[in-house]
Coordinates of C-alpha atoms and ligand atoms in Angstrom, one line a residue:
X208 CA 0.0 0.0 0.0
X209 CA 3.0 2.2 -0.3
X210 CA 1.9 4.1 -3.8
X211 CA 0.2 6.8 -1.3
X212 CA 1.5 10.1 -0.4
X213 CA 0.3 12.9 1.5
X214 CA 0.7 15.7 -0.6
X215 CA 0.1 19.2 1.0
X216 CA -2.7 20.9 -0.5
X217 CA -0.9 24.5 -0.3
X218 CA 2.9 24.0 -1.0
X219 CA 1.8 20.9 -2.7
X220 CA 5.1 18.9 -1.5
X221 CA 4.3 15.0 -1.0
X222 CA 5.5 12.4 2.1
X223 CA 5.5 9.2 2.8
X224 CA 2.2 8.2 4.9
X225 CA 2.3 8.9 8.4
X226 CA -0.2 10.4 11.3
X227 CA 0.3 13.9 10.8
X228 CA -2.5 16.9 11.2
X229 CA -0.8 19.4 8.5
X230 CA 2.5 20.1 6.3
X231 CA 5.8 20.0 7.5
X232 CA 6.6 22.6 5.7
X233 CA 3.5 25.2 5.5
X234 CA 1.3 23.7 8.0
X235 CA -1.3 23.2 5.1
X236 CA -3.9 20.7 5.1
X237 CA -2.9 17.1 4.1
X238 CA -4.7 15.0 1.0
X239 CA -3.9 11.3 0.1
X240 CA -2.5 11.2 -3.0
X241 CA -2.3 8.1 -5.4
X242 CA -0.1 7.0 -8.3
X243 CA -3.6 6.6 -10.0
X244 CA -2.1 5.1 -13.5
X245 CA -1.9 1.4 -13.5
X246 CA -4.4 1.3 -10.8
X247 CA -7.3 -1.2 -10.7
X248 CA -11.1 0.1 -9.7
X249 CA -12.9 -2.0 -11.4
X250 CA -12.5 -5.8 -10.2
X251 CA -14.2 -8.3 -11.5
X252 CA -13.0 -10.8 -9.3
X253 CA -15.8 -12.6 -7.6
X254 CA -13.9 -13.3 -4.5
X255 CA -13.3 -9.5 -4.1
X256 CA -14.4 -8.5 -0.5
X257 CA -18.0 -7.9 -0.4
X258 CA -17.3 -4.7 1.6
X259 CA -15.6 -1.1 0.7
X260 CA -12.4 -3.1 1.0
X261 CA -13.1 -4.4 -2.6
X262 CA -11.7 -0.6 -3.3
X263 CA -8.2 -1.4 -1.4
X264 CA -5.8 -0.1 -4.4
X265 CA -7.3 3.2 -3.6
X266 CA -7.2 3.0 0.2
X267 CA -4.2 4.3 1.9
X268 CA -4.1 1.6 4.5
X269 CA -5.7 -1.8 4.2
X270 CA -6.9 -3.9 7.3
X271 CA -6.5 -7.3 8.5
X272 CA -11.0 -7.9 8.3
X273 CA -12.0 -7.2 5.4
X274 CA -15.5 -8.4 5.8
X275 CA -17.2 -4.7 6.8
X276 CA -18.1 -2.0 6.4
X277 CA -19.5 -0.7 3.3
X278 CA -20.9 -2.1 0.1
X279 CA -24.4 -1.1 1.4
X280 CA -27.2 -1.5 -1.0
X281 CA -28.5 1.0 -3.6
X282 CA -32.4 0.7 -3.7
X283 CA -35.0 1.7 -5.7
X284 CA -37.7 4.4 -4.5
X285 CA -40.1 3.6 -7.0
X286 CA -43.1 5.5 -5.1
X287 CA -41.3 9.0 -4.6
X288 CA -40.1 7.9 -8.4
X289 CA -42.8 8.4 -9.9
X290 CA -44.5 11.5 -7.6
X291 CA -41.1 13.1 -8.4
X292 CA -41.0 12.1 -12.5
X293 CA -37.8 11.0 -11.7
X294 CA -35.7 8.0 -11.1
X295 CA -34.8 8.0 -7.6
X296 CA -32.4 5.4 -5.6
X297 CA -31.2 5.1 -2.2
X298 CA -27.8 4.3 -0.7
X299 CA -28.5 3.0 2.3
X300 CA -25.7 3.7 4.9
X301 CA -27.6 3.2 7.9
X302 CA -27.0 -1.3 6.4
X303 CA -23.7 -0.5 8.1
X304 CA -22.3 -2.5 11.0
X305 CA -23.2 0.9 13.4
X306 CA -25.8 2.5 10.9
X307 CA -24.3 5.3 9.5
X308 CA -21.7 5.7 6.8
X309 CA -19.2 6.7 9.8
X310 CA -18.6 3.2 10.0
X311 CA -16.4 3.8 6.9
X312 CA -14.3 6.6 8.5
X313 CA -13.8 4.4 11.9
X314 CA -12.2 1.7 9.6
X315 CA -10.1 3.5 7.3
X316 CA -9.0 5.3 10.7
X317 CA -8.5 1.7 12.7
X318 CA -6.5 0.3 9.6
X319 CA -4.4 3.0 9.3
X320 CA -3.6 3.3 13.8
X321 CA -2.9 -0.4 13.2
X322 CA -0.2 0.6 9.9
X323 CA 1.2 3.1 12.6
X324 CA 1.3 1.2 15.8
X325 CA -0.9 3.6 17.6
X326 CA -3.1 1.9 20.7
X327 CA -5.6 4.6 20.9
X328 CA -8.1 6.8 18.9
X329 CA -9.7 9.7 20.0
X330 CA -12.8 11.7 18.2
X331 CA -15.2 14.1 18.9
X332 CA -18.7 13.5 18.1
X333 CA -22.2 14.5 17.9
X334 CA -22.8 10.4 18.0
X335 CA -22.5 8.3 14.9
X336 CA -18.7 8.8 14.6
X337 CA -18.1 7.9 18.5
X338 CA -19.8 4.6 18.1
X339 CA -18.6 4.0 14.8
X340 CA -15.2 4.1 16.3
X341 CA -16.0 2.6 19.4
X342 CA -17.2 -0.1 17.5
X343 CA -14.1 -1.1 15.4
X344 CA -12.1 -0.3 17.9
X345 CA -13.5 -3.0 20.1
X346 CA -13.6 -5.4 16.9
X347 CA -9.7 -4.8 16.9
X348 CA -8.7 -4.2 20.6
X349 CA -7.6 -0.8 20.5
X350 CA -8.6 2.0 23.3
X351 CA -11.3 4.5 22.2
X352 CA -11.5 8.2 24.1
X353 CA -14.4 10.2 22.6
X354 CA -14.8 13.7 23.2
X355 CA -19.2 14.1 23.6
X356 CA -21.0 17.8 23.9
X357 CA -22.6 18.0 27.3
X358 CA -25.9 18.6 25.5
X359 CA -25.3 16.3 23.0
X360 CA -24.8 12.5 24.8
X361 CA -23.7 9.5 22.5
X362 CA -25.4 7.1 21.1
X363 CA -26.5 4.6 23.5
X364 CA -24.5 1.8 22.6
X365 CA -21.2 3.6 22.5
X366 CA -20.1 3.0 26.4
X367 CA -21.4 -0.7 25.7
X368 CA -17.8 -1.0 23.0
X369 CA -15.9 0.2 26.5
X370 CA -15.2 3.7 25.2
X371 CA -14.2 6.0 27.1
X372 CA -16.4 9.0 27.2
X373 CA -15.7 12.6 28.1
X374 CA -18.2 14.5 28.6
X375 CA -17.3 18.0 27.5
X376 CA -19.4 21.4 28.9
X377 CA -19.4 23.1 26.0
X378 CA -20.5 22.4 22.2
X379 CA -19.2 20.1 19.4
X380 CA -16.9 22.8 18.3
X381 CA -15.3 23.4 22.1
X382 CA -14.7 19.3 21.4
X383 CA -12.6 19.8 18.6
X384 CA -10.2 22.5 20.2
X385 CA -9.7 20.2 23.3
X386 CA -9.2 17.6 21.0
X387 CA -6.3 19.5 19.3
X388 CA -4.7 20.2 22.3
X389 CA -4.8 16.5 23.4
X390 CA -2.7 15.6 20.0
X391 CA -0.3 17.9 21.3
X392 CA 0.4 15.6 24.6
X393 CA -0.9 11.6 23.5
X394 CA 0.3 9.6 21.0
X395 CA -2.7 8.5 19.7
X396 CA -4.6 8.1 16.8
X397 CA -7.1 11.5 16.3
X398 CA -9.7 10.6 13.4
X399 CA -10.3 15.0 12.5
X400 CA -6.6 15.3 13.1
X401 CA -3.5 13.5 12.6
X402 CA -5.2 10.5 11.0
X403 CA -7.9 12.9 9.5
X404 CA -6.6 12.6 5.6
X405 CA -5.8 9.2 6.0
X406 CA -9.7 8.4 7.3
X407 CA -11.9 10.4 5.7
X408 CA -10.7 8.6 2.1
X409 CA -13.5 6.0 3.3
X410 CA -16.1 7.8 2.9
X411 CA -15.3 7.8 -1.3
X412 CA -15.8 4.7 -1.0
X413 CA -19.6 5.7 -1.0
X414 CA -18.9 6.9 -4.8
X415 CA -17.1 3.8 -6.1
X416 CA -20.3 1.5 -4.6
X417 CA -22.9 3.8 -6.5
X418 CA -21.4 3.8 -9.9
X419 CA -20.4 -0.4 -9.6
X420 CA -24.4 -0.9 -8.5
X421 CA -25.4 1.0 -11.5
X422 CA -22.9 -0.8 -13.7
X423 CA -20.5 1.8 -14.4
X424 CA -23.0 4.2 -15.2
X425 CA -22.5 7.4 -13.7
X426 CA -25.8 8.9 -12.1
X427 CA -27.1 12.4 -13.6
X428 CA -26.9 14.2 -9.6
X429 CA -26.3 12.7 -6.1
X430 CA -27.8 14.4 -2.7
X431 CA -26.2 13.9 0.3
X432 CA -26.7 16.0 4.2
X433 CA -23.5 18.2 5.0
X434 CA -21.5 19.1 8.0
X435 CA -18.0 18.9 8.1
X436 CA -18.6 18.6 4.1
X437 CA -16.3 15.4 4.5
X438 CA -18.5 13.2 3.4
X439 CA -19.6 15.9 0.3
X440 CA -15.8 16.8 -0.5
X441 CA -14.9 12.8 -0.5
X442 CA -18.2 12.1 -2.9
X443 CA -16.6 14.3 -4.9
X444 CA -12.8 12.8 -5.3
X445 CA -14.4 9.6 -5.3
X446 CA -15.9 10.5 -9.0
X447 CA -13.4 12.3 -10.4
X448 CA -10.9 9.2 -9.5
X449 CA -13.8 7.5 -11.2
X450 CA -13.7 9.3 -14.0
X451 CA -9.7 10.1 -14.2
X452 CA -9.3 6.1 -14.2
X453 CA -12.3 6.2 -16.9
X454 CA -13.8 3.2 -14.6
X455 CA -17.3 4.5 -15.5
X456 CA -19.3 6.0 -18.4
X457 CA -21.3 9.0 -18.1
X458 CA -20.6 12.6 -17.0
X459 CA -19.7 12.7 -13.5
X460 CA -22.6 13.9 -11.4
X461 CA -23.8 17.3 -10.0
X462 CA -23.4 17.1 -6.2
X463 CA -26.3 19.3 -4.4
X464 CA -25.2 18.8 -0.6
X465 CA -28.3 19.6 2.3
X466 CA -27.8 21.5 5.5
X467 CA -29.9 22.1 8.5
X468 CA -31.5 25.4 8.5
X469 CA -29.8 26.3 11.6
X470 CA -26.5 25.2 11.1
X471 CA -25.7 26.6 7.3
X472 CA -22.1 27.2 6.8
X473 CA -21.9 25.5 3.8
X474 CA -25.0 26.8 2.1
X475 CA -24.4 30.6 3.2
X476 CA -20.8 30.5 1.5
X477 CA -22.1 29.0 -1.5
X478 CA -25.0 30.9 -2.1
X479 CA -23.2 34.5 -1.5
X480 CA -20.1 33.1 -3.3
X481 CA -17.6 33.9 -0.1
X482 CA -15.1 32.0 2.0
X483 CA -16.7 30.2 4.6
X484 CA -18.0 31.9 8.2
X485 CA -18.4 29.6 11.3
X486 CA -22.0 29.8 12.4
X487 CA -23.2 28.8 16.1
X488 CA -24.8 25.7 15.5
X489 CA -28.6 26.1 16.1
X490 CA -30.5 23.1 15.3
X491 CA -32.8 19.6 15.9
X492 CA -30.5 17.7 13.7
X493 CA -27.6 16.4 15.6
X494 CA -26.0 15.0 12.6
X495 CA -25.1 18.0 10.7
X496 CA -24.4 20.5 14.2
X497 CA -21.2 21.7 12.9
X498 CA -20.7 25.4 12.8
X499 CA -16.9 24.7 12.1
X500 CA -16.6 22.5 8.9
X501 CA -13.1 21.4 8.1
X502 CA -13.6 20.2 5.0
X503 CA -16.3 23.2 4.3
X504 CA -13.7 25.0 1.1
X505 CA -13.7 21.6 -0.5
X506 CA -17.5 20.7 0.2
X507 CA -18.5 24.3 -1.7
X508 CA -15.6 24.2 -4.1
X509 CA -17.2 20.2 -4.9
X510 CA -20.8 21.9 -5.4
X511 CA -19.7 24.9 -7.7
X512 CA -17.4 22.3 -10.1
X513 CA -19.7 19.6 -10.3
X514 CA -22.1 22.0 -11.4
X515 CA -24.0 21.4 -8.5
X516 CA -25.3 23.3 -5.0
X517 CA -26.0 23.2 -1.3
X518 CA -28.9 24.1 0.0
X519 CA -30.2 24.7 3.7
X520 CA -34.1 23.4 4.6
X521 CA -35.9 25.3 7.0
X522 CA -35.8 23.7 10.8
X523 CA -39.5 23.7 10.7
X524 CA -39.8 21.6 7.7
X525 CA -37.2 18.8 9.0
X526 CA -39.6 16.6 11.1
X527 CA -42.2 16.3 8.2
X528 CA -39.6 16.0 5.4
X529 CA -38.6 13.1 7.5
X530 CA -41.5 11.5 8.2
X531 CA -42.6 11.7 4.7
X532 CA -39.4 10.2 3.7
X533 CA -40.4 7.5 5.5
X534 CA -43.7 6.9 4.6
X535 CA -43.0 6.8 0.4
X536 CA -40.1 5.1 0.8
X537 CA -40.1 3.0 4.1
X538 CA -36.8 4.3 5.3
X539 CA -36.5 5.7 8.8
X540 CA -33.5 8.0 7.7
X541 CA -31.6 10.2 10.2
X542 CA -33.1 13.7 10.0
X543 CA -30.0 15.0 8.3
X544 CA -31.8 12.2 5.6
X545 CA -34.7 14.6 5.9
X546 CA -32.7 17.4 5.2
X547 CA -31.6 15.7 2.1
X548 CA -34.7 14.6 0.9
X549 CA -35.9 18.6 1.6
X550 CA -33.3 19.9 -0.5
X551 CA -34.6 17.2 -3.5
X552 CA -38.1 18.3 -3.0
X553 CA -36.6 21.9 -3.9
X554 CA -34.3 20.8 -6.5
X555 CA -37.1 19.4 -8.5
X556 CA -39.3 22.1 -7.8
X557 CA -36.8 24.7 -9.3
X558 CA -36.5 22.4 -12.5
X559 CA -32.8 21.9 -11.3
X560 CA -33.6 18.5 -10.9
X561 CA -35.0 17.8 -14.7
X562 CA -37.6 15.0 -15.1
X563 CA -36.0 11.7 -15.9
X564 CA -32.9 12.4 -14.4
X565 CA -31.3 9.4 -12.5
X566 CA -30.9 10.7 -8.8
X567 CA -29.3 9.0 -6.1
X568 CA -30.1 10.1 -2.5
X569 CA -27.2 9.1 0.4
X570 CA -29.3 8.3 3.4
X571 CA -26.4 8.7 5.8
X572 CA -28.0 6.9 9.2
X573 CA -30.7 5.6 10.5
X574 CA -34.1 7.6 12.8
X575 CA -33.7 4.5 15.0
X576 CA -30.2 5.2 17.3
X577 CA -31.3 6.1 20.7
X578 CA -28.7 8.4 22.8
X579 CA -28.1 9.0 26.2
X580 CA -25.9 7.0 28.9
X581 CA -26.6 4.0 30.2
X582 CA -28.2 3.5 33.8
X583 CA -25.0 2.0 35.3
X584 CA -22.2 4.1 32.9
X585 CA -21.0 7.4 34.7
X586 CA -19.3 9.3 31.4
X587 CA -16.4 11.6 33.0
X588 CA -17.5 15.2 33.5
X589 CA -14.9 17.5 32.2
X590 CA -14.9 21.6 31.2
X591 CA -12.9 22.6 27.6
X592 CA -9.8 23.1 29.9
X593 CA -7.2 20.8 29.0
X594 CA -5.6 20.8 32.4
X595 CA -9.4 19.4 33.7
X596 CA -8.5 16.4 31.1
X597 CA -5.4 15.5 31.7
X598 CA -6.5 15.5 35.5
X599 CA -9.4 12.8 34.6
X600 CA -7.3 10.7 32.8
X601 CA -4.6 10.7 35.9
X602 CA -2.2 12.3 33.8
X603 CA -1.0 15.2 35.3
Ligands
PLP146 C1 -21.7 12.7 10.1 C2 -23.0 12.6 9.5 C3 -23.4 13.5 8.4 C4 -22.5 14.6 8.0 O1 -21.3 14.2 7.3 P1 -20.1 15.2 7.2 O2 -19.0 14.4 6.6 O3 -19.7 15.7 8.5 O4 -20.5 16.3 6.3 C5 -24.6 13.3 7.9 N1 -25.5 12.4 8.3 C6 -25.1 11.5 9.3 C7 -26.1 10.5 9.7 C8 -23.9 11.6 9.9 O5 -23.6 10.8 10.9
ZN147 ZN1 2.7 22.6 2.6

């Protein structure tokens, strides 16, 4: 697996793979970057792994377990089909091992703490990446520390994997700054920081799937929520590698990403065509409460050269959009699926969305996680100060 390099995305000077937040050199953000000629997308090996491993030549680090996650089906929605007038399918993440498309992150994270030694991975998380990760990491035997909003507990099963949670007073955001500050002091594996561009290449796995299920045939527009526009931005290298291997025929497709109307960052710096502002997150959908994106350039840039958009959908409308997503197509999505299936409804109402286009919709996670902590799990109370943290984890 040694054809990757990170390659700095300012200085653009490459080096060998290895945990590292930024650039030696400029302190610029970090991309995985493959010798793509001679490289093999397509397989048509039927003992391939029937998982996002099947993808492995264009994976910077490759696991021992190859059986999950990933390879999640792409369904038919042949009721909002045909009230739409168009031809709508559904990748269903929440068929993942934790139901969400996290899953993919926690494993290209685990694979590549396992390449570096590292005994430890630590995250923030609103929920689906914390159990995602506590998940794996229990499947592997490696030490999970999640960072969790004190407004904002994890998903019920995560202290079940033996993470162990902090619970942080403050928001997602005040997370991610103690989080930096605890790469400064642990050598462990961070998933948003030193492991971050070595990670998030899971989720364009997503992309490879969709164009395989539809026989090589690329889509006309794909819909996905947005937050840290990782999972937009990644959609969005997946199909131009698609394309720059020419593994699939088509155009590649427009990308229309969906925010919640109360968290916008995205939408607001595409729609008035400026750099990107934080916003305090403000809204019901826990999923996509990220005022702080860190992939937000490359989620808008993705929208404006895809030919493409991001939207945000009212608050108020999130709960029926939701519902009603449910009822024509008999998935209980995540509300951030809501959001997405908002920002559709609008899309074809505008005409952006042109009748008989072939749409694919990523339903990121599932309505049916339950969060809280359990009865007899006491998470650790801790303020945004490192010095409380290192405290709680008898370290100082
Ligand atoms: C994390 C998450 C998102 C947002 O993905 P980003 O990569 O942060 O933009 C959307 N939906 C669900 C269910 C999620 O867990
Ligand atoms: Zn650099």
């Amino acid at each position: 697996m040694t054809r990757a390099a990170l390659r700095c995305r300012l200085c653009e000077r490459t080096q060998p793979l290895t945990p590292r937040s930024t650039c030696p050199t400029c302190h610029g953000p970090l991309d995985v970057e493959y010798g793509l000629k001679n490289l093999a997308l397509r397989t048509d090996d039927k003992s391939a792994p029937r998982s996002m491993w099947r993808y492995a030549e264009l994976l910077p680090h490759v696991p021992a377990d190859l059986s999950t996650p990933g390879l999640t089906p792409l369904v038919e929605a042949p009721r909002l089909s045909q009230a739409l007038g168009i031809h709508l399918l559904l990748k269903l993440e929440d068929a993942n091992p934790t139901h969400s498309f996290k899953d993919r992150i926690a494993a290209s994270a685990i694979a590549a703490a396992q390449a570096f030694h590292l005994e430890t991975l630590c995250c923030s998380s609103t929920g689906n990446l914390g159990e995602a990760l506590a998940a794996r990491c229990a499947r592997v035997g490696l030490e999970t520390v999640l960072l969790c909003p004190a407004g904002d507990p994890p998903a019920l099963a995560t202290a079940t994997y033996r993470a162990k949670i902090l619970r942080v007073a403050g928001t997602f955001d005040d997370c991610r700054t103690l989080e930096r500050r605890l790469e400064e002091l642990f050598p462990w594996g961070f998933v948003e920081g030193n492991l971050h561009a070595l990670a998030s290449e899971g989720a364009k796995t997503i992309a490879y799937e969709i164009a395989e299920q539809l026989d090589w045939q690329l889509p006309d527009a794909v819909i996905s929520p947005a937050a840290s526009g990782t999972l937009f931005a990644k959609l969005a290298q997946g199909f131009d590698e698609l394309a720059a291997l020419e593994a699939a025929t088509g155009t590649r497709p427009r990308l229309y990403g969906a925010q919640a109307g109360g968290c916008p960052p995205l939408a607001t710096a595409w729609a008035d065509d400026r750099p990107l502002s934080k916003v305090l997150p403000d809204t019901e959908v826990r999923s996509l409460a990220i005022g702080d994106p860190a992939y937000g350039e490359l989620a808008v840039g993705a929208a404006r050269m895809s030919g493409g958009a991001i939207y945000a959908v009212p608050e108020e409308e999130i709960a029926d959009s939701t519902s009603f997503f449910a009822q024509m197509t008999g998935v209980h999505a995540d509300s951030a699926g809501g959001v997405a299936f908002g920002a559709l409804l609008e899309l074809v109402r505008s005409g952006d969305i042109a009748p008989g286009e072939r749409v694919v919709l990523v339903v990121t996670g599932t309505g049916l996680k339950p969060y809280g902590y359990d009865v007899d799990y006491a998470p650790q109370e801790v303020t945004s100060d490192v010095e409380d943290v290192l405290a709680v984890l008898g370290v100082s």
